[in-house]
Amino acid sequence: MVTRVATFTSHTLLSNLALSNASKYTELSNQAASGYKSRSYSGIANDAQQLLNLEGSLTRNDQYLNNITQVKLRLQNMESATDSMSDIATRMKTLLLQGLSNSQADDLNIDEEARQALNQVQSLLNSTLDGRFLFGGATTDTAPVSFDNTPVPDTYFAKFTGSDTATLDSLGVSTAGSLDINGQTVTYSPTDTIKDLANQINQLSPPPAIATVRQDPDSNNYRLVIEDFSGNAMSIAETGGGNLLDGLSHNPALSAETGYYQGDQKRLAARVDEEYSVNYGVRADDPAFASLIASLRIVSTTTDEDSLKMALGHINFAIENLPNVTSKIGIDVKNVETIETQHQDFAVFANNAISDIENVDVPLTLAELEQYNTALQASFLTISKSSENSLVNYLR
């Protein structure tokens, strides 16, 4: 076909339209086949920066979700271990009550039961996940619990009857005075209640020892118990002329150098958002765990009735407070799940936004492709017809 001057303009216009249709047809064909608007950023130049920002944010978001998954797995393991220790405490309480009610502690082999329970507790508190110890705070590469030198608390105690509001004169206190406990002083008088004395000891900062008033099971008998959990012998002396110490019996520590806890005082931490790290979990030195261990340690070393009754006090404290430990773990789970929901919502938004930028609606693209195919065929037909235009043909 020869393009003449007279037909040059129309031919050029038709050719350009045909090339444009062919280019668009090729583009739509590629989009329909791949599902993407373009195979390079240049093809979506206007949206490229937004796409890069969304992809970067989504990558960070996915890492936060992975961190949260790890946190939840660790908390679930902690919760399971704590529930198991609650079962151990309940079982040991039953054995202690049986032994004390029938004076059959030896026959029930309570000491051996306690030793086995101690091994179970040690294993639970030394739980690991992905090679990381869970109950040692931020120290995750060292077992947090060792019972090689577990201290039995050095203990002073006194029995009395009535109620926990009995006064010190029921312990034989006849004159006012002061008591030095591990370097700290408490004052007292015969009319003070035993419970007030215990509170006064516990309110010192830091407390020189732990004082409790406990009721013996199924009786009207109570006891004041002052315990030092440091593993050292308690330093206790009268300094003010009173005679309270005369009414206290001494149950010395049976082993005593260092405590069972080998971790630190921090909590586990994980980055779960751009500017937010969450602290979570519990440590093996939690008072509920400590009381359970103290009870088992006492029972494993002696079947003396007074000692078993003090062990029962620890067991009762553990049973009452282990659910609180579980509750703390549950609160941590709830907190990270709230953040997890936020990240999941963002992931849905970001993926939809990325899809809108990158992807095409294939059915709609196929329909548009058919339209351009028709237009392209019409362009070729028009060009073919225009090439036949001549003066001879016109005059016919």
CSV table of C-alpha atoms in Angstrom, one decimal:
chain,number,residue,atom,x,y,z
A,1,MET,CA,0.0,0.0,0.0
A,2,VAL,CA,1.3,3.4,-1.0
A,3,THR,CA,0.4,6.4,1.2
A,4,ARG,CA,-0.3,9.5,-0.8
A,5,VAL,CA,-0.2,13.1,0.3
A,6,ALA,CA,-4.0,13.2,0.1
A,7,THR,CA,-4.4,10.3,2.4
A,8,PHE,CA,-1.4,10.8,4.7
A,9,THR,CA,-3.2,12.5,7.5
A,10,SER,CA,-6.1,10.1,7.8
A,11,HIS,CA,-3.8,7.1,7.4
A,12,THR,CA,-1.5,8.4,10.2
A,13,LEU,CA,-4.4,9.0,12.5
A,14,LEU,CA,-5.9,5.5,11.9
A,15,SER,CA,-2.4,3.9,12.3
A,16,ASN,CA,-1.9,5.7,15.6
A,17,LEU,CA,-5.3,4.6,16.9
A,18,ALA,CA,-4.6,1.0,15.9
A,19,LEU,CA,-1.2,1.0,17.6
A,20,SER,CA,-2.8,2.5,20.7
A,21,ASN,CA,-5.4,-0.2,20.7
A,22,ALA,CA,-2.8,-2.9,20.1
A,23,SER,CA,-0.7,-1.6,23.0
A,24,LYS,CA,-3.7,-1.5,25.3
A,25,TYR,CA,-4.8,-5.0,24.1
A,26,THR,CA,-1.3,-6.3,24.9
A,27,GLU,CA,-1.4,-4.7,28.4
A,28,LEU,CA,-4.8,-6.1,29.2
A,29,SER,CA,-3.8,-9.5,27.9
A,30,ASN,CA,-0.8,-9.5,30.3
A,31,GLN,CA,-3.0,-8.3,33.2
A,32,ALA,CA,-5.6,-11.0,32.5
A,33,ALA,CA,-3.0,-13.7,32.4
A,34,SER,CA,-1.0,-12.6,35.5
A,35,GLY,CA,-3.7,-11.0,37.6
A,36,TYR,CA,-1.3,-8.0,38.2
A,37,LYS,CA,-1.5,-4.5,36.8
A,38,SER,CA,2.2,-4.5,36.1
A,39,ARG,CA,5.3,-6.6,36.6
A,40,SER,CA,7.4,-3.6,37.6
A,41,TYR,CA,7.0,-0.5,39.7
A,42,SER,CA,7.2,1.7,36.6
A,43,GLY,CA,3.9,0.3,35.5
A,44,ILE,CA,2.2,1.7,38.6
A,45,ALA,CA,4.4,4.7,39.0
A,46,ASN,CA,1.7,6.9,40.6
A,47,ASP,CA,1.1,4.3,43.4
A,48,ALA,CA,4.7,2.9,43.7
A,49,GLN,CA,5.7,4.9,46.9
A,50,GLN,CA,2.4,4.1,48.6
A,51,LEU,CA,2.9,0.4,47.8
A,52,LEU,CA,6.4,0.4,49.2
A,53,ASN,CA,5.2,2.0,52.4
A,54,LEU,CA,2.4,-0.5,52.8
A,55,GLU,CA,4.7,-3.4,52.1
A,56,GLY,CA,7.2,-2.2,54.7
A,57,SER,CA,4.5,-1.6,57.3
A,58,LEU,CA,3.1,-5.1,56.6
A,59,THR,CA,6.4,-6.7,57.1
A,60,ARG,CA,6.9,-5.1,60.5
A,61,ASN,CA,3.3,-5.9,61.4
A,62,ASP,CA,3.9,-9.6,60.6
A,63,GLN,CA,7.0,-9.6,62.8
A,64,TYR,CA,5.0,-8.2,65.7
A,65,LEU,CA,2.3,-10.9,65.1
A,66,ASN,CA,5.0,-13.5,65.3
A,67,ASN,CA,6.3,-12.0,68.5
A,68,ILE,CA,2.8,-12.1,70.0
A,69,THR,CA,2.4,-15.7,69.0
A,70,GLN,CA,5.6,-16.6,70.9
A,71,VAL,CA,4.5,-14.6,73.9
A,72,LYS,CA,1.1,-16.4,74.0
A,73,LEU,CA,2.8,-19.8,73.7
A,74,ARG,CA,5.1,-19.0,76.6
A,75,LEU,CA,2.2,-17.7,78.7
A,76,GLN,CA,0.2,-20.9,77.9
A,77,ASN,CA,3.1,-23.0,79.1
A,78,MET,CA,3.3,-21.0,82.3
A,79,GLU,CA,-0.4,-21.3,82.9
A,80,SER,CA,-0.2,-25.1,82.4
A,81,ALA,CA,2.7,-25.4,84.8
A,82,THR,CA,1.0,-23.3,87.4
A,83,ASP,CA,-2.2,-25.4,87.1
A,84,SER,CA,-0.1,-28.5,87.7
A,85,MET,CA,1.4,-27.0,90.8
A,86,SER,CA,-2.0,-26.2,92.1
A,87,ASP,CA,-2.9,-29.9,91.7
A,88,ILE,CA,0.3,-30.8,93.6
A,89,ALA,CA,-0.5,-28.4,96.4
A,90,THR,CA,-4.1,-29.8,96.7
A,91,ARG,CA,-2.8,-33.4,96.8
A,92,MET,CA,-0.2,-32.6,99.5
A,93,LYS,CA,-2.7,-30.8,101.6
A,94,THR,CA,-4.9,-33.9,101.6
A,95,LEU,CA,-2.0,-36.0,102.6
A,96,LEU,CA,-1.0,-33.6,105.4
A,97,LEU,CA,-4.5,-33.5,106.8
A,98,GLN,CA,-4.7,-37.3,106.8
A,99,GLY,CA,-1.3,-37.5,108.5
A,100,LEU,CA,-2.1,-34.9,111.1
A,101,SER,CA,-5.6,-36.2,111.9
A,102,ASN,CA,-4.5,-39.8,112.5
A,103,SER,CA,-0.8,-39.1,113.5
A,104,GLN,CA,0.1,-41.4,110.6
A,105,ALA,CA,2.6,-39.2,108.7
A,106,ASP,CA,5.2,-41.9,108.8
A,107,ASP,CA,2.7,-44.6,107.6
A,108,LEU,CA,1.6,-42.4,104.7
A,109,ASN,CA,5.2,-41.9,103.6
A,110,ILE,CA,4.5,-38.1,103.4
A,111,ASP,CA,8.2,-37.3,103.3
A,112,GLU,CA,8.8,-39.4,100.2
A,113,GLU,CA,5.6,-37.9,98.6
A,114,ALA,CA,7.0,-34.4,99.3
A,115,ARG,CA,10.4,-35.3,97.8
A,116,GLN,CA,8.7,-36.5,94.6
A,117,ALA,CA,6.5,-33.4,94.5
A,118,LEU,CA,9.6,-31.2,94.9
A,119,ASN,CA,11.1,-32.8,91.8
A,120,GLN,CA,7.9,-32.2,89.9
A,121,VAL,CA,7.8,-28.5,91.0
A,122,GLN,CA,11.4,-28.1,90.0
A,123,SER,CA,10.8,-29.5,86.6
A,124,LEU,CA,7.7,-27.3,86.1
A,125,LEU,CA,9.5,-24.1,87.2
A,126,ASN,CA,12.4,-25.0,84.9
A,127,SER,CA,10.0,-25.4,81.9
A,128,THR,CA,11.5,-24.3,78.5
A,129,LEU,CA,10.1,-23.3,75.1
A,130,ASP,CA,12.4,-23.0,72.1
A,131,GLY,CA,15.4,-23.4,74.5
A,132,ARG,CA,14.4,-20.5,76.7
A,133,PHE,CA,13.6,-20.9,80.4
A,134,LEU,CA,10.2,-19.3,81.2
A,135,PHE,CA,10.3,-18.6,85.0
A,136,GLY,CA,13.7,-17.0,85.4
A,137,GLY,CA,12.7,-13.4,84.4
A,138,ALA,CA,15.0,-12.0,81.7
A,139,THR,CA,17.6,-14.8,82.5
A,140,THR,CA,16.4,-17.3,79.9
A,141,ASP,CA,19.6,-19.3,79.4
A,142,THR,CA,19.9,-20.6,83.0
A,143,ALA,CA,17.6,-22.9,84.9
A,144,PRO,CA,15.8,-20.6,87.4
A,145,VAL,CA,15.3,-23.2,90.1
A,146,SER,CA,17.8,-25.4,92.0
A,147,PHE,CA,16.9,-27.3,95.1
A,148,ASP,CA,20.5,-28.3,95.9
A,149,ASN,CA,20.6,-25.7,98.6
A,150,THR,CA,16.9,-25.0,99.2
A,151,PRO,CA,16.5,-23.2,102.5
A,152,VAL,CA,13.9,-24.4,105.0
A,153,PRO,CA,12.9,-21.2,106.8
A,154,ASP,CA,14.4,-20.6,110.2
A,155,THR,CA,11.3,-20.4,112.3
A,156,TYR,CA,10.2,-19.1,115.7
A,157,PHE,CA,6.6,-19.9,116.8
A,158,ALA,CA,4.2,-19.8,119.7
A,159,LYS,CA,0.9,-21.7,120.2
A,160,PHE,CA,-2.2,-20.1,121.8
A,161,THR,CA,-5.9,-20.7,121.9
A,162,GLY,CA,-8.9,-18.4,121.3
A,163,SER,CA,-8.6,-16.3,118.1
A,164,ASP,CA,-6.1,-14.3,116.0
A,165,THR,CA,-7.1,-11.2,118.1
A,166,ALA,CA,-5.7,-12.7,121.3
A,167,THR,CA,-3.3,-10.4,123.2
A,168,LEU,CA,0.3,-11.0,123.8
A,169,ASP,CA,-0.3,-11.8,127.5
A,170,SER,CA,-1.8,-15.1,126.3
A,171,LEU,CA,1.8,-15.9,125.2
A,172,GLY,CA,3.1,-15.2,128.7
A,173,VAL,CA,4.2,-11.6,127.9
A,174,SER,CA,4.0,-9.7,131.2
A,175,THR,CA,6.0,-6.6,130.5
A,176,ALA,CA,6.4,-4.2,127.6
A,177,GLY,CA,9.6,-4.4,125.6
A,178,SER,CA,11.2,-4.6,122.1
A,179,LEU,CA,12.4,-7.4,119.9
A,180,ASP,CA,15.3,-7.1,117.5
A,181,ILE,CA,14.7,-9.3,114.4
A,182,ASN,CA,17.6,-9.5,111.9
A,183,GLY,CA,18.6,-5.9,112.9
A,184,GLN,CA,15.2,-4.3,112.9
A,185,THR,CA,13.2,-3.5,116.1
A,186,VAL,CA,9.5,-4.0,116.9
A,187,THR,CA,8.1,-2.8,120.2
A,188,TYR,CA,5.2,-4.5,122.1
A,189,SER,CA,3.2,-4.5,125.2
A,190,PRO,CA,1.1,-7.3,126.9
A,191,THR,CA,-2.1,-5.7,125.6
A,192,ASP,CA,-1.1,-5.7,122.0
A,193,THR,CA,-2.9,-8.3,119.9
A,194,ILE,CA,-0.8,-11.1,118.3
A,195,LYS,CA,-2.1,-10.1,114.9
A,196,ASP,CA,-1.0,-6.5,115.4
A,197,LEU,CA,2.5,-7.7,116.3
A,198,ALA,CA,2.6,-9.8,113.1
A,199,ASN,CA,1.5,-6.8,111.0
A,200,GLN,CA,4.1,-4.6,112.6
A,201,ILE,CA,6.9,-7.0,111.7
A,202,ASN,CA,5.6,-7.3,108.1
A,203,GLN,CA,5.4,-3.5,107.7
A,204,LEU,CA,9.0,-2.9,108.4
A,205,SER,CA,11.0,-2.0,105.3
A,206,PRO,CA,12.3,-4.4,104.2
A,207,PRO,CA,10.6,-6.9,106.4
A,208,PRO,CA,13.3,-8.7,108.5
A,209,ALA,CA,11.1,-11.9,108.5
A,210,ILE,CA,7.6,-13.0,107.6
A,211,ALA,CA,5.1,-13.1,110.4
A,212,THR,CA,1.8,-14.9,110.2
A,213,VAL,CA,-1.0,-16.0,112.5
A,214,ARG,CA,-2.3,-19.4,111.5
A,215,GLN,CA,-5.1,-21.6,112.8
A,216,ASP,CA,-4.3,-25.3,113.2
A,217,PRO,CA,-6.7,-27.5,111.2
A,218,ASP,CA,-10.0,-28.5,112.9
A,219,SER,CA,-9.1,-26.9,116.2
A,220,ASN,CA,-9.3,-23.7,118.3
A,221,ASN,CA,-5.5,-23.6,118.4
A,222,TYR,CA,-3.6,-20.8,116.7
A,223,ARG,CA,0.1,-20.1,116.4
A,224,LEU,CA,2.2,-17.0,115.7
A,225,VAL,CA,4.9,-18.0,113.2
A,226,ILE,CA,8.0,-15.8,112.4
A,227,GLU,CA,10.0,-17.2,109.5
A,228,ASP,CA,13.2,-16.2,107.8
A,229,PHE,CA,13.4,-17.4,104.2
A,230,SER,CA,16.9,-16.2,103.5
A,231,GLY,CA,18.5,-19.5,104.3
A,232,ASN,CA,20.4,-18.1,107.2
A,233,ALA,CA,19.8,-18.5,110.9
A,234,MET,CA,17.4,-15.8,112.2
A,235,SER,CA,19.0,-13.2,114.5
A,236,ILE,CA,16.4,-12.5,117.2
A,237,ALA,CA,16.9,-11.0,120.6
A,238,GLU,CA,15.2,-9.0,123.4
A,239,THR,CA,16.5,-5.4,123.5
A,240,GLY,CA,13.9,-3.6,125.6
A,241,GLY,CA,13.5,-5.6,128.8
A,242,GLY,CA,10.4,-7.6,127.8
A,243,ASN,CA,9.9,-11.3,127.8
A,244,LEU,CA,8.2,-12.1,124.5
A,245,LEU,CA,11.1,-14.3,123.3
A,246,ASP,CA,10.6,-16.6,126.3
A,247,GLY,CA,7.3,-17.6,124.8
A,248,LEU,CA,8.6,-18.5,121.4
A,249,SER,CA,9.8,-21.9,120.4
A,250,HIS,CA,12.6,-22.3,117.9
A,251,ASN,CA,12.5,-24.6,114.9
A,252,PRO,CA,15.9,-24.0,113.3
A,253,ALA,CA,16.6,-24.1,109.6
A,254,LEU,CA,17.5,-27.6,108.4
A,255,SER,CA,19.6,-26.5,105.4
A,256,ALA,CA,20.7,-23.0,104.7
A,257,GLU,CA,23.0,-21.2,102.3
A,258,THR,CA,21.3,-19.8,99.3
A,259,GLY,CA,17.7,-19.7,98.0
A,260,TYR,CA,16.3,-21.9,95.3
A,261,TYR,CA,15.8,-19.0,92.8
A,262,GLN,CA,18.6,-18.5,90.3
A,263,GLY,CA,17.0,-16.0,88.0
A,264,ASP,CA,16.8,-12.2,88.0
A,265,GLN,CA,14.2,-9.7,89.2
A,266,LYS,CA,13.1,-8.7,85.7
A,267,ARG,CA,10.1,-9.9,83.7
A,268,LEU,CA,10.1,-11.4,80.2
A,269,ALA,CA,9.7,-8.7,77.5
A,270,ALA,CA,8.8,-8.6,73.8
A,271,ARG,CA,8.4,-5.9,71.2
A,272,VAL,CA,4.8,-6.1,70.0
A,273,ASP,CA,4.4,-2.7,68.4
A,274,GLU,CA,6.4,0.1,66.9
A,275,GLU,CA,7.1,1.9,70.2
A,276,TYR,CA,5.7,-0.6,72.7
A,277,SER,CA,7.3,-3.6,74.5
A,278,VAL,CA,5.2,-5.7,76.8
A,279,ASN,CA,6.4,-7.2,80.0
A,280,TYR,CA,4.8,-10.5,80.8
A,281,GLY,CA,4.8,-13.7,82.8
A,282,VAL,CA,5.7,-14.6,86.3
A,283,ARG,CA,8.9,-15.6,88.0
A,284,ALA,CA,9.8,-18.7,90.0
A,285,ASP,CA,10.3,-16.6,93.1
A,286,ASP,CA,6.6,-15.6,93.3
A,287,PRO,CA,5.4,-15.9,96.9
A,288,ALA,CA,2.8,-18.6,96.0
A,289,PHE,CA,5.6,-20.8,94.5
A,290,ALA,CA,7.9,-20.0,97.4
A,291,SER,CA,5.2,-21.1,100.0
A,292,LEU,CA,4.6,-24.4,98.1
A,293,ILE,CA,8.3,-25.1,97.9
A,294,ALA,CA,8.8,-24.2,101.6
A,295,SER,CA,6.0,-26.6,102.6
A,296,LEU,CA,7.3,-29.4,100.5
A,297,ARG,CA,10.9,-28.8,101.8
A,298,ILE,CA,9.7,-29.0,105.4
A,299,VAL,CA,7.6,-32.1,104.9
A,300,SER,CA,10.4,-33.8,102.9
A,301,THR,CA,12.8,-33.4,105.9
A,302,THR,CA,10.7,-34.0,109.0
A,303,THR,CA,7.5,-35.6,110.1
A,304,ASP,CA,7.4,-33.6,113.4
A,305,GLU,CA,3.8,-32.6,114.1
A,306,ASP,CA,4.6,-28.9,114.7
A,307,SER,CA,6.6,-28.7,111.6
A,308,LEU,CA,3.9,-30.4,109.5
A,309,LYS,CA,1.4,-27.9,110.9
A,310,MET,CA,3.6,-25.0,109.7
A,311,ALA,CA,4.0,-26.8,106.4
A,312,LEU,CA,0.2,-26.9,106.1
A,313,GLY,CA,0.1,-23.2,106.6
A,314,HIS,CA,2.4,-22.7,103.7
A,315,ILE,CA,0.3,-25.1,101.6
A,316,ASN,CA,-2.9,-23.2,102.4
A,317,PHE,CA,-1.2,-20.0,101.4
A,318,ALA,CA,-0.1,-21.6,98.1
A,319,ILE,CA,-3.5,-23.0,97.3
A,320,GLU,CA,-5.1,-19.6,98.0
A,321,ASN,CA,-2.6,-17.6,95.9
A,322,LEU,CA,-1.7,-19.9,92.9
A,323,PRO,CA,-5.0,-18.9,91.3
A,324,ASN,CA,-3.9,-15.3,91.5
A,325,VAL,CA,-0.7,-16.3,89.6
A,326,THR,CA,-2.9,-17.9,87.0
A,327,SER,CA,-5.0,-14.7,86.9
A,328,LYS,CA,-1.8,-12.6,86.3
A,329,ILE,CA,-0.9,-14.8,83.4
A,330,GLY,CA,-4.5,-14.5,82.0
A,331,ILE,CA,-4.3,-10.7,82.2
A,332,ASP,CA,-1.1,-10.8,80.2
A,333,VAL,CA,-2.7,-13.0,77.6
A,334,LYS,CA,-5.6,-10.6,77.3
A,335,ASN,CA,-3.3,-7.6,76.9
A,336,VAL,CA,-1.3,-9.2,74.1
A,337,GLU,CA,-4.5,-10.5,72.4
A,338,THR,CA,-5.8,-6.9,72.3
A,339,ILE,CA,-2.7,-5.8,70.5
A,340,GLU,CA,-2.8,-8.8,68.3
A,341,THR,CA,-6.3,-7.9,67.2
A,342,GLN,CA,-5.1,-4.4,66.2
A,343,HIS,CA,-2.3,-5.9,64.1
A,344,GLN,CA,-4.7,-8.4,62.5
A,345,ASP,CA,-7.0,-5.6,61.6
A,346,PHE,CA,-4.1,-3.6,60.1
A,347,ALA,CA,-3.0,-6.7,58.1
A,348,VAL,CA,-6.4,-7.0,56.5
A,349,PHE,CA,-6.4,-3.3,55.7
A,350,ALA,CA,-2.9,-3.3,54.3
A,351,ASN,CA,-3.4,-6.5,52.2
A,352,ASN,CA,-6.6,-5.0,50.7
A,353,ALA,CA,-4.8,-1.8,49.9
A,354,ILE,CA,-1.9,-3.6,48.3
A,355,SER,CA,-4.3,-5.8,46.4
A,356,ASP,CA,-6.1,-2.7,45.1
A,357,ILE,CA,-2.7,-1.2,43.9
A,358,GLU,CA,-1.2,-4.4,42.4
A,359,ASN,CA,-4.1,-6.6,41.2
A,360,VAL,CA,-6.7,-6.3,38.5
A,361,ASP,CA,-10.3,-7.6,38.5
A,362,VAL,CA,-9.8,-10.4,36.0
A,363,PRO,CA,-13.4,-10.8,34.8
A,364,LEU,CA,-13.7,-7.1,34.3
A,365,THR,CA,-10.3,-7.1,32.5
A,366,LEU,CA,-11.4,-9.9,30.2
A,367,ALA,CA,-14.5,-8.0,29.3
A,368,GLU,CA,-12.4,-4.9,28.5
A,369,LEU,CA,-9.9,-7.0,26.6
A,370,GLU,CA,-12.7,-8.2,24.4
A,371,GLN,CA,-13.8,-4.6,23.7
A,372,TYR,CA,-10.2,-3.6,22.7
A,373,ASN,CA,-10.0,-6.7,20.5
A,374,THR,CA,-13.1,-5.6,18.7
A,375,ALA,CA,-11.8,-2.1,18.4
A,376,LEU,CA,-8.4,-3.4,17.1
A,377,GLN,CA,-10.1,-5.5,14.5
A,378,ALA,CA,-12.1,-2.5,13.4
A,379,SER,CA,-9.0,-0.4,13.2
A,380,PHE,CA,-7.3,-2.9,10.9
A,381,LEU,CA,-10.4,-3.1,8.7
A,382,THR,CA,-10.6,0.7,8.5
A,383,ILE,CA,-7.0,1.0,7.6
A,384,SER,CA,-7.5,-1.7,4.9
A,385,LYS,CA,-10.5,0.1,3.4
A,386,SER,CA,-8.7,3.5,3.5
A,387,SER,CA,-5.9,2.1,1.4
A,388,GLU,CA,-8.3,1.4,-1.4
A,389,ASN,CA,-9.3,5.1,-1.7
A,390,SER,CA,-8.4,6.6,-5.2
A,391,LEU,CA,-9.9,9.1,-7.7
A,392,VAL,CA,-10.9,6.2,-10.0
A,393,ASN,CA,-12.7,4.5,-7.2
A,394,TYR,CA,-14.3,7.8,-6.1
A,395,LEU,CA,-15.5,8.5,-9.7
A,396,ARG,CA,-17.1,5.1,-10.0
